[in-house]
Each structure stands twice: as structure tokens, then as C-alpha cells.
Coordinates of C-alpha atoms and ligand atoms in Angstrom, one line a residue:
M208 CA 0.3 0.0 -0.3
A209 CA 1.0 3.0 -0.9
Q210 CA 3.1 5.9 2.5
N211 CA 1.5 8.7 0.0
F212 CA -1.2 9.6 -1.9
A213 CA -0.4 9.8 -5.9
F214 CA -1.2 9.2 -9.7
T215 CA 0.2 7.7 -12.1
L216 CA -1.0 8.1 -15.5
N217 CA -0.7 4.9 -18.0
A218 CA -1.9 5.8 -21.1
T219 CA -4.4 8.4 -23.2
D220 CA -6.2 8.5 -26.5
G221 CA -7.1 11.6 -27.6
A222 CA -7.5 13.2 -24.7
A223 CA -9.2 10.2 -22.2
R224 CA -6.8 9.1 -19.7
T225 CA -6.2 5.4 -17.3
G226 CA -4.3 5.5 -14.7
V227 CA -3.8 4.8 -11.2
I228 CA -4.3 6.7 -8.1
S229 CA -2.6 5.0 -4.9
T230 CA -3.4 6.2 -1.8
P231 CA -3.1 4.1 2.0
R232 CA -6.1 2.1 1.3
G233 CA -5.9 0.9 -1.8
E234 CA -5.0 1.5 -5.0
I235 CA -8.3 3.4 -7.3
R236 CA -7.7 2.8 -11.1
T237 CA -9.4 5.5 -13.1
P238 CA -11.6 6.2 -15.3
A239 CA -13.7 5.4 -12.1
F240 CA -16.9 5.8 -11.0
M241 CA -17.6 6.1 -7.6
P242 CA -20.6 4.4 -6.6
V243 CA -23.3 5.8 -3.9
G244 CA -23.1 6.1 0.1
T245 CA -24.5 8.9 1.2
A246 CA -25.7 8.2 5.2
A247 CA -22.9 5.5 5.5
T248 CA -24.3 2.7 3.2
V249 CA -24.7 1.8 -0.7
K250 CA -28.4 1.0 -0.3
A251 CA -29.0 -2.5 -0.4
M252 CA -26.2 -3.5 -0.9
L253 CA -23.2 -5.3 1.4
P254 CA -20.2 -3.7 0.7
E255 CA -17.7 -6.8 -0.2
S256 CA -20.7 -6.2 -2.7
V257 CA -20.5 -3.3 -3.6
R258 CA -16.0 -4.4 -4.0
A259 CA -17.5 -7.9 -6.3
T260 CA -19.2 -5.9 -8.4
G261 CA -15.1 -4.1 -8.9
A262 CA -15.1 -0.6 -7.7
D263 CA -12.6 0.7 -6.2
I264 CA -14.0 3.8 -4.2
L265 CA -16.5 4.7 -2.6
L266 CA -18.3 8.9 -2.1
G267 CA -19.8 10.0 1.5
N268 CA -21.7 12.6 2.5
T269 CA -20.4 15.7 5.5
Y270 CA -24.3 16.9 5.0
H271 CA -26.1 13.3 5.4
L272 CA -23.8 12.2 9.0
M273 CA -22.7 15.2 10.3
L274 CA -26.7 15.0 11.4
R275 CA -27.2 12.0 11.2
P276 CA -25.0 9.6 12.9
T277 CA -23.1 12.7 13.7
A278 CA -19.5 12.8 12.4
E279 CA -17.7 12.6 16.4
R280 CA -19.7 9.6 16.9
V281 CA -18.2 8.2 13.9
A282 CA -15.4 8.5 15.1
R283 CA -15.1 7.8 19.0
L284 CA -16.0 4.3 17.0
G285 CA -13.0 4.1 15.4
G286 CA -13.8 6.4 11.5
L287 CA -15.8 5.8 8.9
H288 CA -15.1 2.2 7.2
K289 CA -14.4 1.1 10.5
F290 CA -17.9 2.1 11.0
M291 CA -19.4 0.6 7.9
N292 CA -17.5 -2.2 7.4
W293 CA -15.3 -0.4 4.0
E294 CA -11.8 -0.7 4.0
R295 CA -11.0 1.3 0.4
P296 CA -10.8 4.7 0.0
I297 CA -13.7 6.9 0.1
L298 CA -14.4 10.2 -1.1
T299 CA -16.5 13.0 0.7
D300 CA -18.1 14.9 -0.7
S301 CA -18.1 18.6 1.3
G302 CA -21.8 19.6 2.3
G303 CA -22.7 22.7 0.3
F304 CA -23.9 21.3 -2.4
Q305 CA -26.3 18.9 -0.6
V306 CA -27.4 21.6 1.8
M307 CA -28.5 23.5 -1.2
S308 CA -30.3 20.7 -1.8
L309 CA -31.8 19.6 0.7
A310 CA -31.8 21.7 3.7
S311 CA -34.2 24.5 4.3
L312 CA -34.4 27.6 6.5
R313 CA -30.7 28.0 5.0
K314 CA -28.4 31.7 5.7
M315 CA -25.4 32.5 3.4
T316 CA -23.2 33.8 4.9
E317 CA -18.7 34.6 3.7
E318 CA -18.8 33.0 6.7
G319 CA -20.1 29.9 5.7
V320 CA -24.0 28.4 5.5
T321 CA -26.5 27.9 8.6
F322 CA -29.4 25.3 7.5
S323 CA -32.1 23.6 9.5
S324 CA -31.8 20.1 9.3
H325 CA -33.8 18.4 7.0
I326 CA -34.4 15.7 8.9
D327 CA -35.3 16.5 12.4
G328 CA -35.4 21.0 12.5
S329 CA -32.1 21.4 14.3
K330 CA -29.8 24.2 13.9
H331 CA -26.7 23.3 12.1
F332 CA -23.4 25.8 10.3
L333 CA -21.1 25.5 7.8
S334 CA -18.3 26.9 6.5
P335 CA -14.8 26.1 4.8
E336 CA -13.0 25.1 8.2
R337 CA -16.0 22.8 9.9
S338 CA -16.9 21.2 6.8
M339 CA -12.8 20.3 6.8
E340 CA -13.2 19.1 10.5
I341 CA -15.9 16.8 9.3
Q342 CA -14.3 15.1 7.0
R343 CA -10.8 14.5 8.7
L344 CA -13.0 13.2 11.8
L345 CA -14.9 11.3 9.3
G346 CA -11.3 9.4 7.6
S347 CA -12.4 10.0 3.9
D348 CA -9.0 9.7 2.0
I349 CA -10.1 12.3 0.1
V350 CA -11.4 15.1 1.2
M351 CA -13.7 17.5 -0.8
A352 CA -12.8 21.1 -0.4
F353 CA -16.5 23.5 1.0
D354 CA -18.3 25.4 -2.1
E355 CA -20.9 26.8 -3.7
C356 CA -23.1 25.2 -6.1
P357 CA -25.6 27.8 -7.8
A358 CA -28.9 26.4 -7.8
L359 CA -30.3 27.0 -12.0
P360 CA -31.7 29.2 -13.6
A361 CA -28.5 31.5 -12.2
T362 CA -27.8 34.9 -13.9
D363 CA -24.1 35.9 -15.0
E364 CA -24.0 38.1 -12.7
E365 CA -25.1 35.2 -9.6
V366 CA -22.5 32.0 -11.4
A367 CA -19.7 34.8 -11.1
R368 CA -20.8 36.0 -7.9
A369 CA -21.1 31.4 -6.1
M370 CA -18.2 31.3 -7.9
R371 CA -15.3 34.1 -7.1
L372 CA -16.6 32.7 -2.7
S373 CA -15.9 29.5 -4.0
M374 CA -12.1 30.3 -4.8
R375 CA -12.1 32.4 -1.2
W376 CA -14.2 28.9 1.1
A377 CA -11.6 26.9 -1.7
Q378 CA -8.4 28.8 -0.2
R379 CA -9.8 28.6 3.6
S380 CA -10.7 24.4 2.9
R381 CA -6.3 24.4 1.3
D382 CA -5.9 26.6 5.2
A383 CA -8.3 24.4 7.1
F384 CA -6.4 21.7 5.9
G385 CA -3.0 21.9 6.6
D386 CA -0.3 19.0 5.9
R387 CA -2.2 15.3 6.2
P388 CA 0.2 12.4 4.2
G389 CA -1.2 10.0 2.5
H390 CA -5.2 12.1 2.7
A391 CA -5.9 14.1 -0.7
L392 CA -7.7 17.2 -0.7
F393 CA -9.7 18.2 -4.3
G394 CA -10.4 22.1 -5.4
I395 CA -13.5 22.2 -7.5
M396 CA -14.1 24.4 -10.0
Q397 CA -17.1 26.5 -10.2
G398 CA -18.9 29.1 -13.1
G399 CA -21.6 27.1 -14.5
V400 CA -21.3 27.2 -18.2
T401 CA -19.5 30.2 -19.2
R402 CA -15.9 29.4 -20.5
E403 CA -14.2 32.8 -19.1
L404 CA -15.5 32.4 -15.4
R405 CA -14.7 28.6 -15.7
E406 CA -11.4 29.0 -17.1
E407 CA -11.1 32.0 -13.9
S408 CA -12.2 29.5 -11.3
A409 CA -9.8 26.9 -12.7
E410 CA -6.4 29.5 -12.2
A411 CA -7.6 30.0 -8.7
L412 CA -7.6 26.5 -8.3
K413 CA -4.5 25.8 -9.3
A414 CA -2.9 28.5 -7.1
I415 CA -4.1 27.8 -4.8
G416 CA -3.0 23.7 -5.5
F417 CA -4.7 20.8 -4.5
D418 CA -4.1 16.6 -4.8
G419 CA -6.3 16.7 -7.2
Y420 CA -9.5 18.6 -9.2
A421 CA -12.9 18.3 -9.8
I422 CA -15.9 20.0 -12.1
G423 CA -18.8 20.8 -10.3
G424 CA -22.3 22.7 -10.7
L425 CA -23.1 20.3 -13.4
A426 CA -25.7 17.1 -13.7
V427 CA -28.1 20.1 -12.2
G428 CA -30.8 20.4 -15.0
E429 CA -28.7 22.4 -17.7
G430 CA -28.7 18.7 -20.2
Q431 CA -26.0 16.4 -22.1
A432 CA -25.3 19.0 -24.5
A433 CA -24.4 21.8 -21.8
M434 CA -22.3 19.5 -20.2
F435 CA -20.3 18.6 -22.9
G436 CA -20.0 22.0 -24.3
V437 CA -18.4 22.5 -20.7
L438 CA -16.3 19.5 -21.2
D439 CA -15.0 20.0 -24.0
Y440 CA -12.4 22.5 -22.8
A441 CA -12.7 22.2 -18.6
P442 CA -10.4 19.3 -18.1
G443 CA -7.4 21.0 -20.4
F444 CA -7.6 24.2 -18.3
L445 CA -7.4 21.4 -15.3
P446 CA -3.4 20.1 -14.5
A447 CA -3.1 17.3 -16.4
D448 CA -0.5 15.3 -13.7
K449 CA -3.9 15.0 -11.8
P450 CA -6.9 14.2 -11.3
R451 CA -9.9 15.4 -12.9
Y452 CA -13.4 14.4 -11.0
L453 CA -16.3 15.2 -13.0
M454 CA -19.4 15.0 -9.9
G455 CA -22.9 13.3 -9.8
V456 CA -22.0 12.5 -13.5
G457 CA -24.8 10.2 -14.4
K458 CA -26.9 8.3 -17.2
P459 CA -24.0 5.8 -19.2
D460 CA -23.7 7.9 -21.9
D461 CA -23.0 11.1 -20.4
I462 CA -20.1 9.4 -18.6
V463 CA -18.5 7.2 -21.6
G464 CA -18.6 11.2 -23.1
A465 CA -16.9 12.3 -20.1
V466 CA -14.3 10.0 -20.2
K467 CA -13.7 11.0 -24.0
R468 CA -13.6 14.1 -23.1
G469 CA -10.3 13.9 -20.0
V470 CA -12.5 12.6 -16.8
D471 CA -10.6 10.8 -14.6
M472 CA -13.3 9.9 -11.4
M473 CA -17.5 9.5 -11.8
D474 CA -20.1 9.6 -9.1
C475 CA -23.8 9.1 -9.1
V476 CA -27.3 8.0 -7.5
L477 CA -28.5 6.4 -11.1
P478 CA -27.6 3.1 -10.3
S479 CA -27.9 2.5 -7.1
R480 CA -31.1 5.0 -7.6
S481 CA -32.4 3.6 -10.4
G482 CA -32.1 -0.3 -9.2
R483 CA -34.5 0.3 -6.7
T484 CA -37.2 1.3 -8.9
G485 CA -37.0 -1.2 -10.9
Q486 CA -35.0 0.7 -13.9
A487 CA -31.8 -1.8 -15.0
W488 CA -29.6 -0.2 -16.8
T489 CA -27.9 -3.0 -19.6
R490 CA -25.9 -2.4 -22.7
R491 CA -28.1 -2.6 -24.6
G492 CA -30.3 0.0 -23.3
Q493 CA -33.0 0.2 -19.9
V494 CA -35.2 -2.0 -18.9
N495 CA -38.1 -1.5 -16.9
I496 CA -38.9 -4.5 -14.8
K497 CA -41.8 -4.2 -13.8
N498 CA -43.5 -3.6 -17.3
A499 CA -46.3 -6.3 -17.5
R500 CA -44.5 -8.0 -21.3
H501 CA -42.0 -9.4 -18.4
A502 CA -43.9 -11.2 -16.8
D503 CA -43.8 -14.8 -18.0
D504 CA -40.1 -14.2 -19.7
P505 CA -37.8 -16.8 -18.5
R506 CA -34.2 -14.7 -19.7
P507 CA -32.3 -13.7 -17.6
L508 CA -32.1 -9.0 -17.6
D509 CA -28.7 -9.4 -19.9
E510 CA -28.0 -13.2 -21.3
A511 CA -23.9 -11.0 -21.6
C512 CA -23.8 -9.8 -17.8
S513 CA -21.5 -11.8 -14.3
C514 CA -24.0 -10.9 -12.2
P515 CA -26.2 -12.2 -8.8
A516 CA -29.3 -11.0 -11.3
C517 CA -28.7 -11.9 -14.8
T518 CA -26.7 -15.3 -13.6
G519 CA -29.3 -16.0 -10.8
Y520 CA -32.8 -15.0 -11.7
S521 CA -35.5 -14.6 -15.1
R522 CA -37.3 -11.8 -16.0
A523 CA -40.5 -13.2 -14.8
Y524 CA -38.9 -13.4 -11.0
L525 CA -37.1 -9.8 -11.6
H526 CA -41.0 -8.2 -11.8
H527 CA -42.4 -11.1 -9.5
V528 CA -40.2 -9.7 -6.3
F529 CA -40.6 -5.5 -7.6
R530 CA -44.8 -6.0 -8.1
A531 CA -44.8 -7.9 -4.5
G532 CA -41.7 -4.9 -2.8
E533 CA -39.5 -7.6 -2.2
M534 CA -36.7 -6.8 -0.9
I535 CA -34.8 -8.6 -2.8
S536 CA -35.6 -6.5 -5.7
G537 CA -33.6 -3.6 -4.8
M538 CA -30.5 -5.7 -4.3
L539 CA -30.8 -7.4 -7.4
L540 CA -31.3 -4.5 -9.8
T541 CA -29.1 -1.8 -7.6
W542 CA -26.1 -5.2 -8.1
H543 CA -26.3 -5.6 -12.3
N544 CA -27.0 -2.2 -12.7
L545 CA -23.5 -1.5 -10.6
H546 CA -22.4 -4.1 -11.8
Y547 CA -22.8 -2.9 -15.3
F548 CA -21.4 0.8 -14.8
Q549 CA -18.4 -0.7 -13.7
E550 CA -18.0 -2.9 -16.8
I551 CA -18.3 0.1 -19.1
M552 CA -15.6 1.7 -16.7
Q553 CA -13.7 -1.7 -17.3
G554 CA -13.9 -1.4 -21.3
M555 CA -12.6 1.7 -21.4
R556 CA -9.5 1.1 -18.6
E557 CA -8.7 -1.1 -21.8
A558 CA -9.6 0.2 -24.7
I559 CA -7.9 3.7 -23.9
A560 CA -4.9 1.7 -22.6
A561 CA -4.6 -0.4 -26.3
G562 CA -5.4 2.8 -28.2
R563 CA -8.9 1.3 -28.9
F564 CA -11.4 3.9 -27.6
A565 CA -13.2 5.2 -30.5
E566 CA -14.1 1.5 -31.7
F567 CA -15.0 2.0 -27.1
E568 CA -17.2 4.3 -28.1
A569 CA -18.7 3.0 -31.4
E570 CA -20.0 0.3 -29.8
F571 CA -21.3 1.3 -27.6
H572 CA -24.1 3.1 -29.4
A573 CA -24.2 0.8 -31.9
R574 CA -25.5 -1.9 -29.3
R575 CA -27.5 0.7 -28.1
A576 CA -29.8 1.2 -30.1
E577 CA -30.6 -2.4 -31.6
G578 CA -33.9 -1.6 -28.7
D579 CA -36.1 -4.6 -28.7
I580 CA -34.8 -5.2 -25.0
Ligands
E48_706 C1 -27.5 13.0 -12.4 C2 -29.4 12.8 -11.0 C3 -29.7 11.2 -11.4 O1 -28.4 13.0 -10.3 C4 -29.1 13.3 -8.8 C5 -30.3 13.7 -9.9 C6 -29.4 16.0 -9.5 O2 -27.7 15.8 -9.8 C7 -27.8 14.8 -8.2 C8 -25.7 15.1 -9.2 N1 -25.3 16.1 -10.0 C9 -24.7 17.0 -9.3 N2 -24.2 18.3 -9.1 C10 -22.8 18.3 -8.4 C11 -22.2 19.0 -8.0 C12 -21.1 19.4 -7.2 C13 -20.8 20.8 -6.6 O3 -20.3 21.6 -7.9 N3 -20.0 20.8 -5.5 C14 -19.9 19.9 -4.9 N4 -19.1 19.8 -4.1 N5 -20.6 18.5 -4.9 C15 -21.9 18.7 -6.5 C16 -22.0 16.8 -6.7 C17 -22.8 17.0 -6.8 N6 -23.5 15.9 -7.7 O4 -27.0 15.3 -7.9 C18 -28.1 16.1 -6.8 C19 -29.1 16.9 -6.3 C20 -27.6 15.5 -5.1 O5 -28.8 14.4 -6.9 C21 -28.0 14.0 -7.7 O6 -29.4 13.5 -11.5
ZN707 ZN1 -26.0 -8.2 -14.8

């Protein structure tokens, strides 16, 4: 195991890259997809099952864990890895974004944000300093700077204001994080869909200096075309020798398009959240297993998939347990979706290493056109 945090680029193919992030808790193969474990669990999955899908790292949330069970309690119990029985790397988001999307009665100043918990209405405060303290108490390996992601729709002035505040908070995050060998602090680029603001944000972050750089402020309803428009230039504003993390993305075709444009890491609730609602993602497109047409179908969800749902059960069974509201329904489909997302990542890592990313991308889209799923 590495003593420190290091990123090694192994191959590139156009703007796409593949490499390895070494950490004291293990290696992260990039491009990497991080399953979301918001409240110290990837919903409906045991940690060993998450590992079996191919995940090297998972994501936790400062906002949720500070409210329940609190970071201090997790620290008293040995930290988040021990608490949730996941000894590999964990990245935690810094809380600002979740406050804006979940909390009520929010008041934001230069100092930070006061808000009322969406769970019990209790009062809380988050700032760069408090967010760094919470993420240290949790023991996460990759810590995210505390930022403000403006809610859409936002005027250029609002996007510029939020970006510049986030850059001042990035400096405070860096100062509060201190020097923690083996732990990484990632800065977060803001700037909406405005190239000049994105460039200003990247320059500010590089001047502060981070172990990795996230592209924030996307996957907030702007749509794929606008997101790809930003990704056509934003990764190139960031240091080539550090990991680039696109936050909150996304559907399989978003993920392939982001890696094509130079993104190394992503996270999204999609595979787990949609798995619990009966939405399966497969190499040939989406399957809503609750649809009546699956009621008598003896075939697996995806004949070519080696996951437990596809090797052990029929569509008819999956249809039945979803209709009956049985717990195994969400377990099986979450496992399948996470397995499929990791299969896409492994396919891209191999394709980039072999200089065949264009062929991978063409095959990925062609298969999905087949329909009849
Ligand atoms: C795609 C999908 C399925 O993911 C769902 C839902 C709506 O989008 C998501 C995912 N998008 C997303 N963008 C982000 C931007 C930032 C950011 O700028 N800063 C920080 N610190 N964290 C971020 C986390 C982010 N998550 O955001 C919430 C609201 C968490 O639910 C997620 O649609
Ligand atoms: Zn499967």
C-alpha cells in the first residue's frame, strides 16, 4: 500500500486517459466510477457486494453524516471505514451542495452556511473549516473543498459571485486541511457554462494547489449538450498530472462522453437509485422490469452479464419481486446496475490502454441502438 497519495497516468487516447491513484487504503483504477454511499451505506448492498461489482472507492456525504449519526460519533467508533466495514478508499463530498439541495431555512454569509436539518429541523452550521473538521473526523481519504454550487436557473452575475466565493472558500479549505500525508484535498471548479468563469476558477484553484481537481456545478439540470460543451474545454484548464473528478455524473452515455473529454473520476446515485425503482441499465439500453411484458419472460435481464441477478434469476422473477415489493428486488437490480457501470469503466480503461477508445465508443452506442430489450 502506498504511504502517500499519487496519480500515475498509464495511457491516453485523444483526450481520454487511464491510470491509477495510489492511496494508503488501496489503488483506484481510472477512469473510475464511485458508487454513492450517502449515509454510510450503498443502499441495498453489502460492502463486499459493492467490491464484487468492481468498485475501488465509494463516496460518502458530509451533510448527511454530520446530521446523523454525527461525525463525532463516527470518529469515536473508529472512523467511517470501520463504521461501515469498507476498508478501501472513501471520498466525501463537502456538504455545501447538499445543503443547497436538501436543507431548509438556509442563511449564507462569507463565513459559511447556517441551515435546518431536513431530518429533524435542528440548527447546523457549515463552513470551509467545519467541513474540513467533519471530513477529518470521518477519516475520508479524499476530502472535497467546501464550495457553493448555484441553483439553476442562475444569471451570469450569480454564477460569477458563487464561483468567486467558492474560490475564497477553496483557499480556506486548503488552509484548514493542513498537511495530512496519505490524505488528499480536491478543489472544485465552478463557473456554470461560461468559459471565462470556468478558466478564472481553474486558475484560482491551481494557484492554491490541490491533490486533485473536481468539475462542479454540472449535472444540475443543464442537459447533456451543455455539459459536454463545458467538458470540451474545462478538463484542459486543469493540471494534466492530477485526477479530474466530474461530480454527480451520470447516465452511461454521459459517463462515456465525459471520459472521452478527459475526466478520470465520476459518482452518481443513478445506478443504485434507479435499481431500487426497477430501472435496469443494460448494454442494449434500459429495461423497466415492472413492465407487464416481463411477467412470463424466462430469459435473464442481460444474457451477457455475469452478475448474480443475470446468472441466477429470470426477468419474470425480477418482475414478480418488484411487483410484490420484496426487498430482494432492489438488492438484485442495484447489484446489476453497479456491475454494469463498472463493466463500462473497465471496458474504457482497457480500450484507452489499447488505443481503441473510438472503437469502444462506437460499439457502446451501436449496441444501445438495438432496442428490443
Ligand atoms: C444525475 C442524477 C441522477 O443525480 C442526482 C440527480 C440530480 O443531480 C445530482 C447529481 N449532480 C450533482 N452535481 C453536483 C455538483 C456539485 C458541486 O458543484 N459541488 C459539490 N461539492 N458537490 C456536487 C455534487 C453534485 N451532484 O445532484 C443531486 C441533487 C445530489 O442528486 C443527484 O440526478
Ligand atoms: Zn447483470
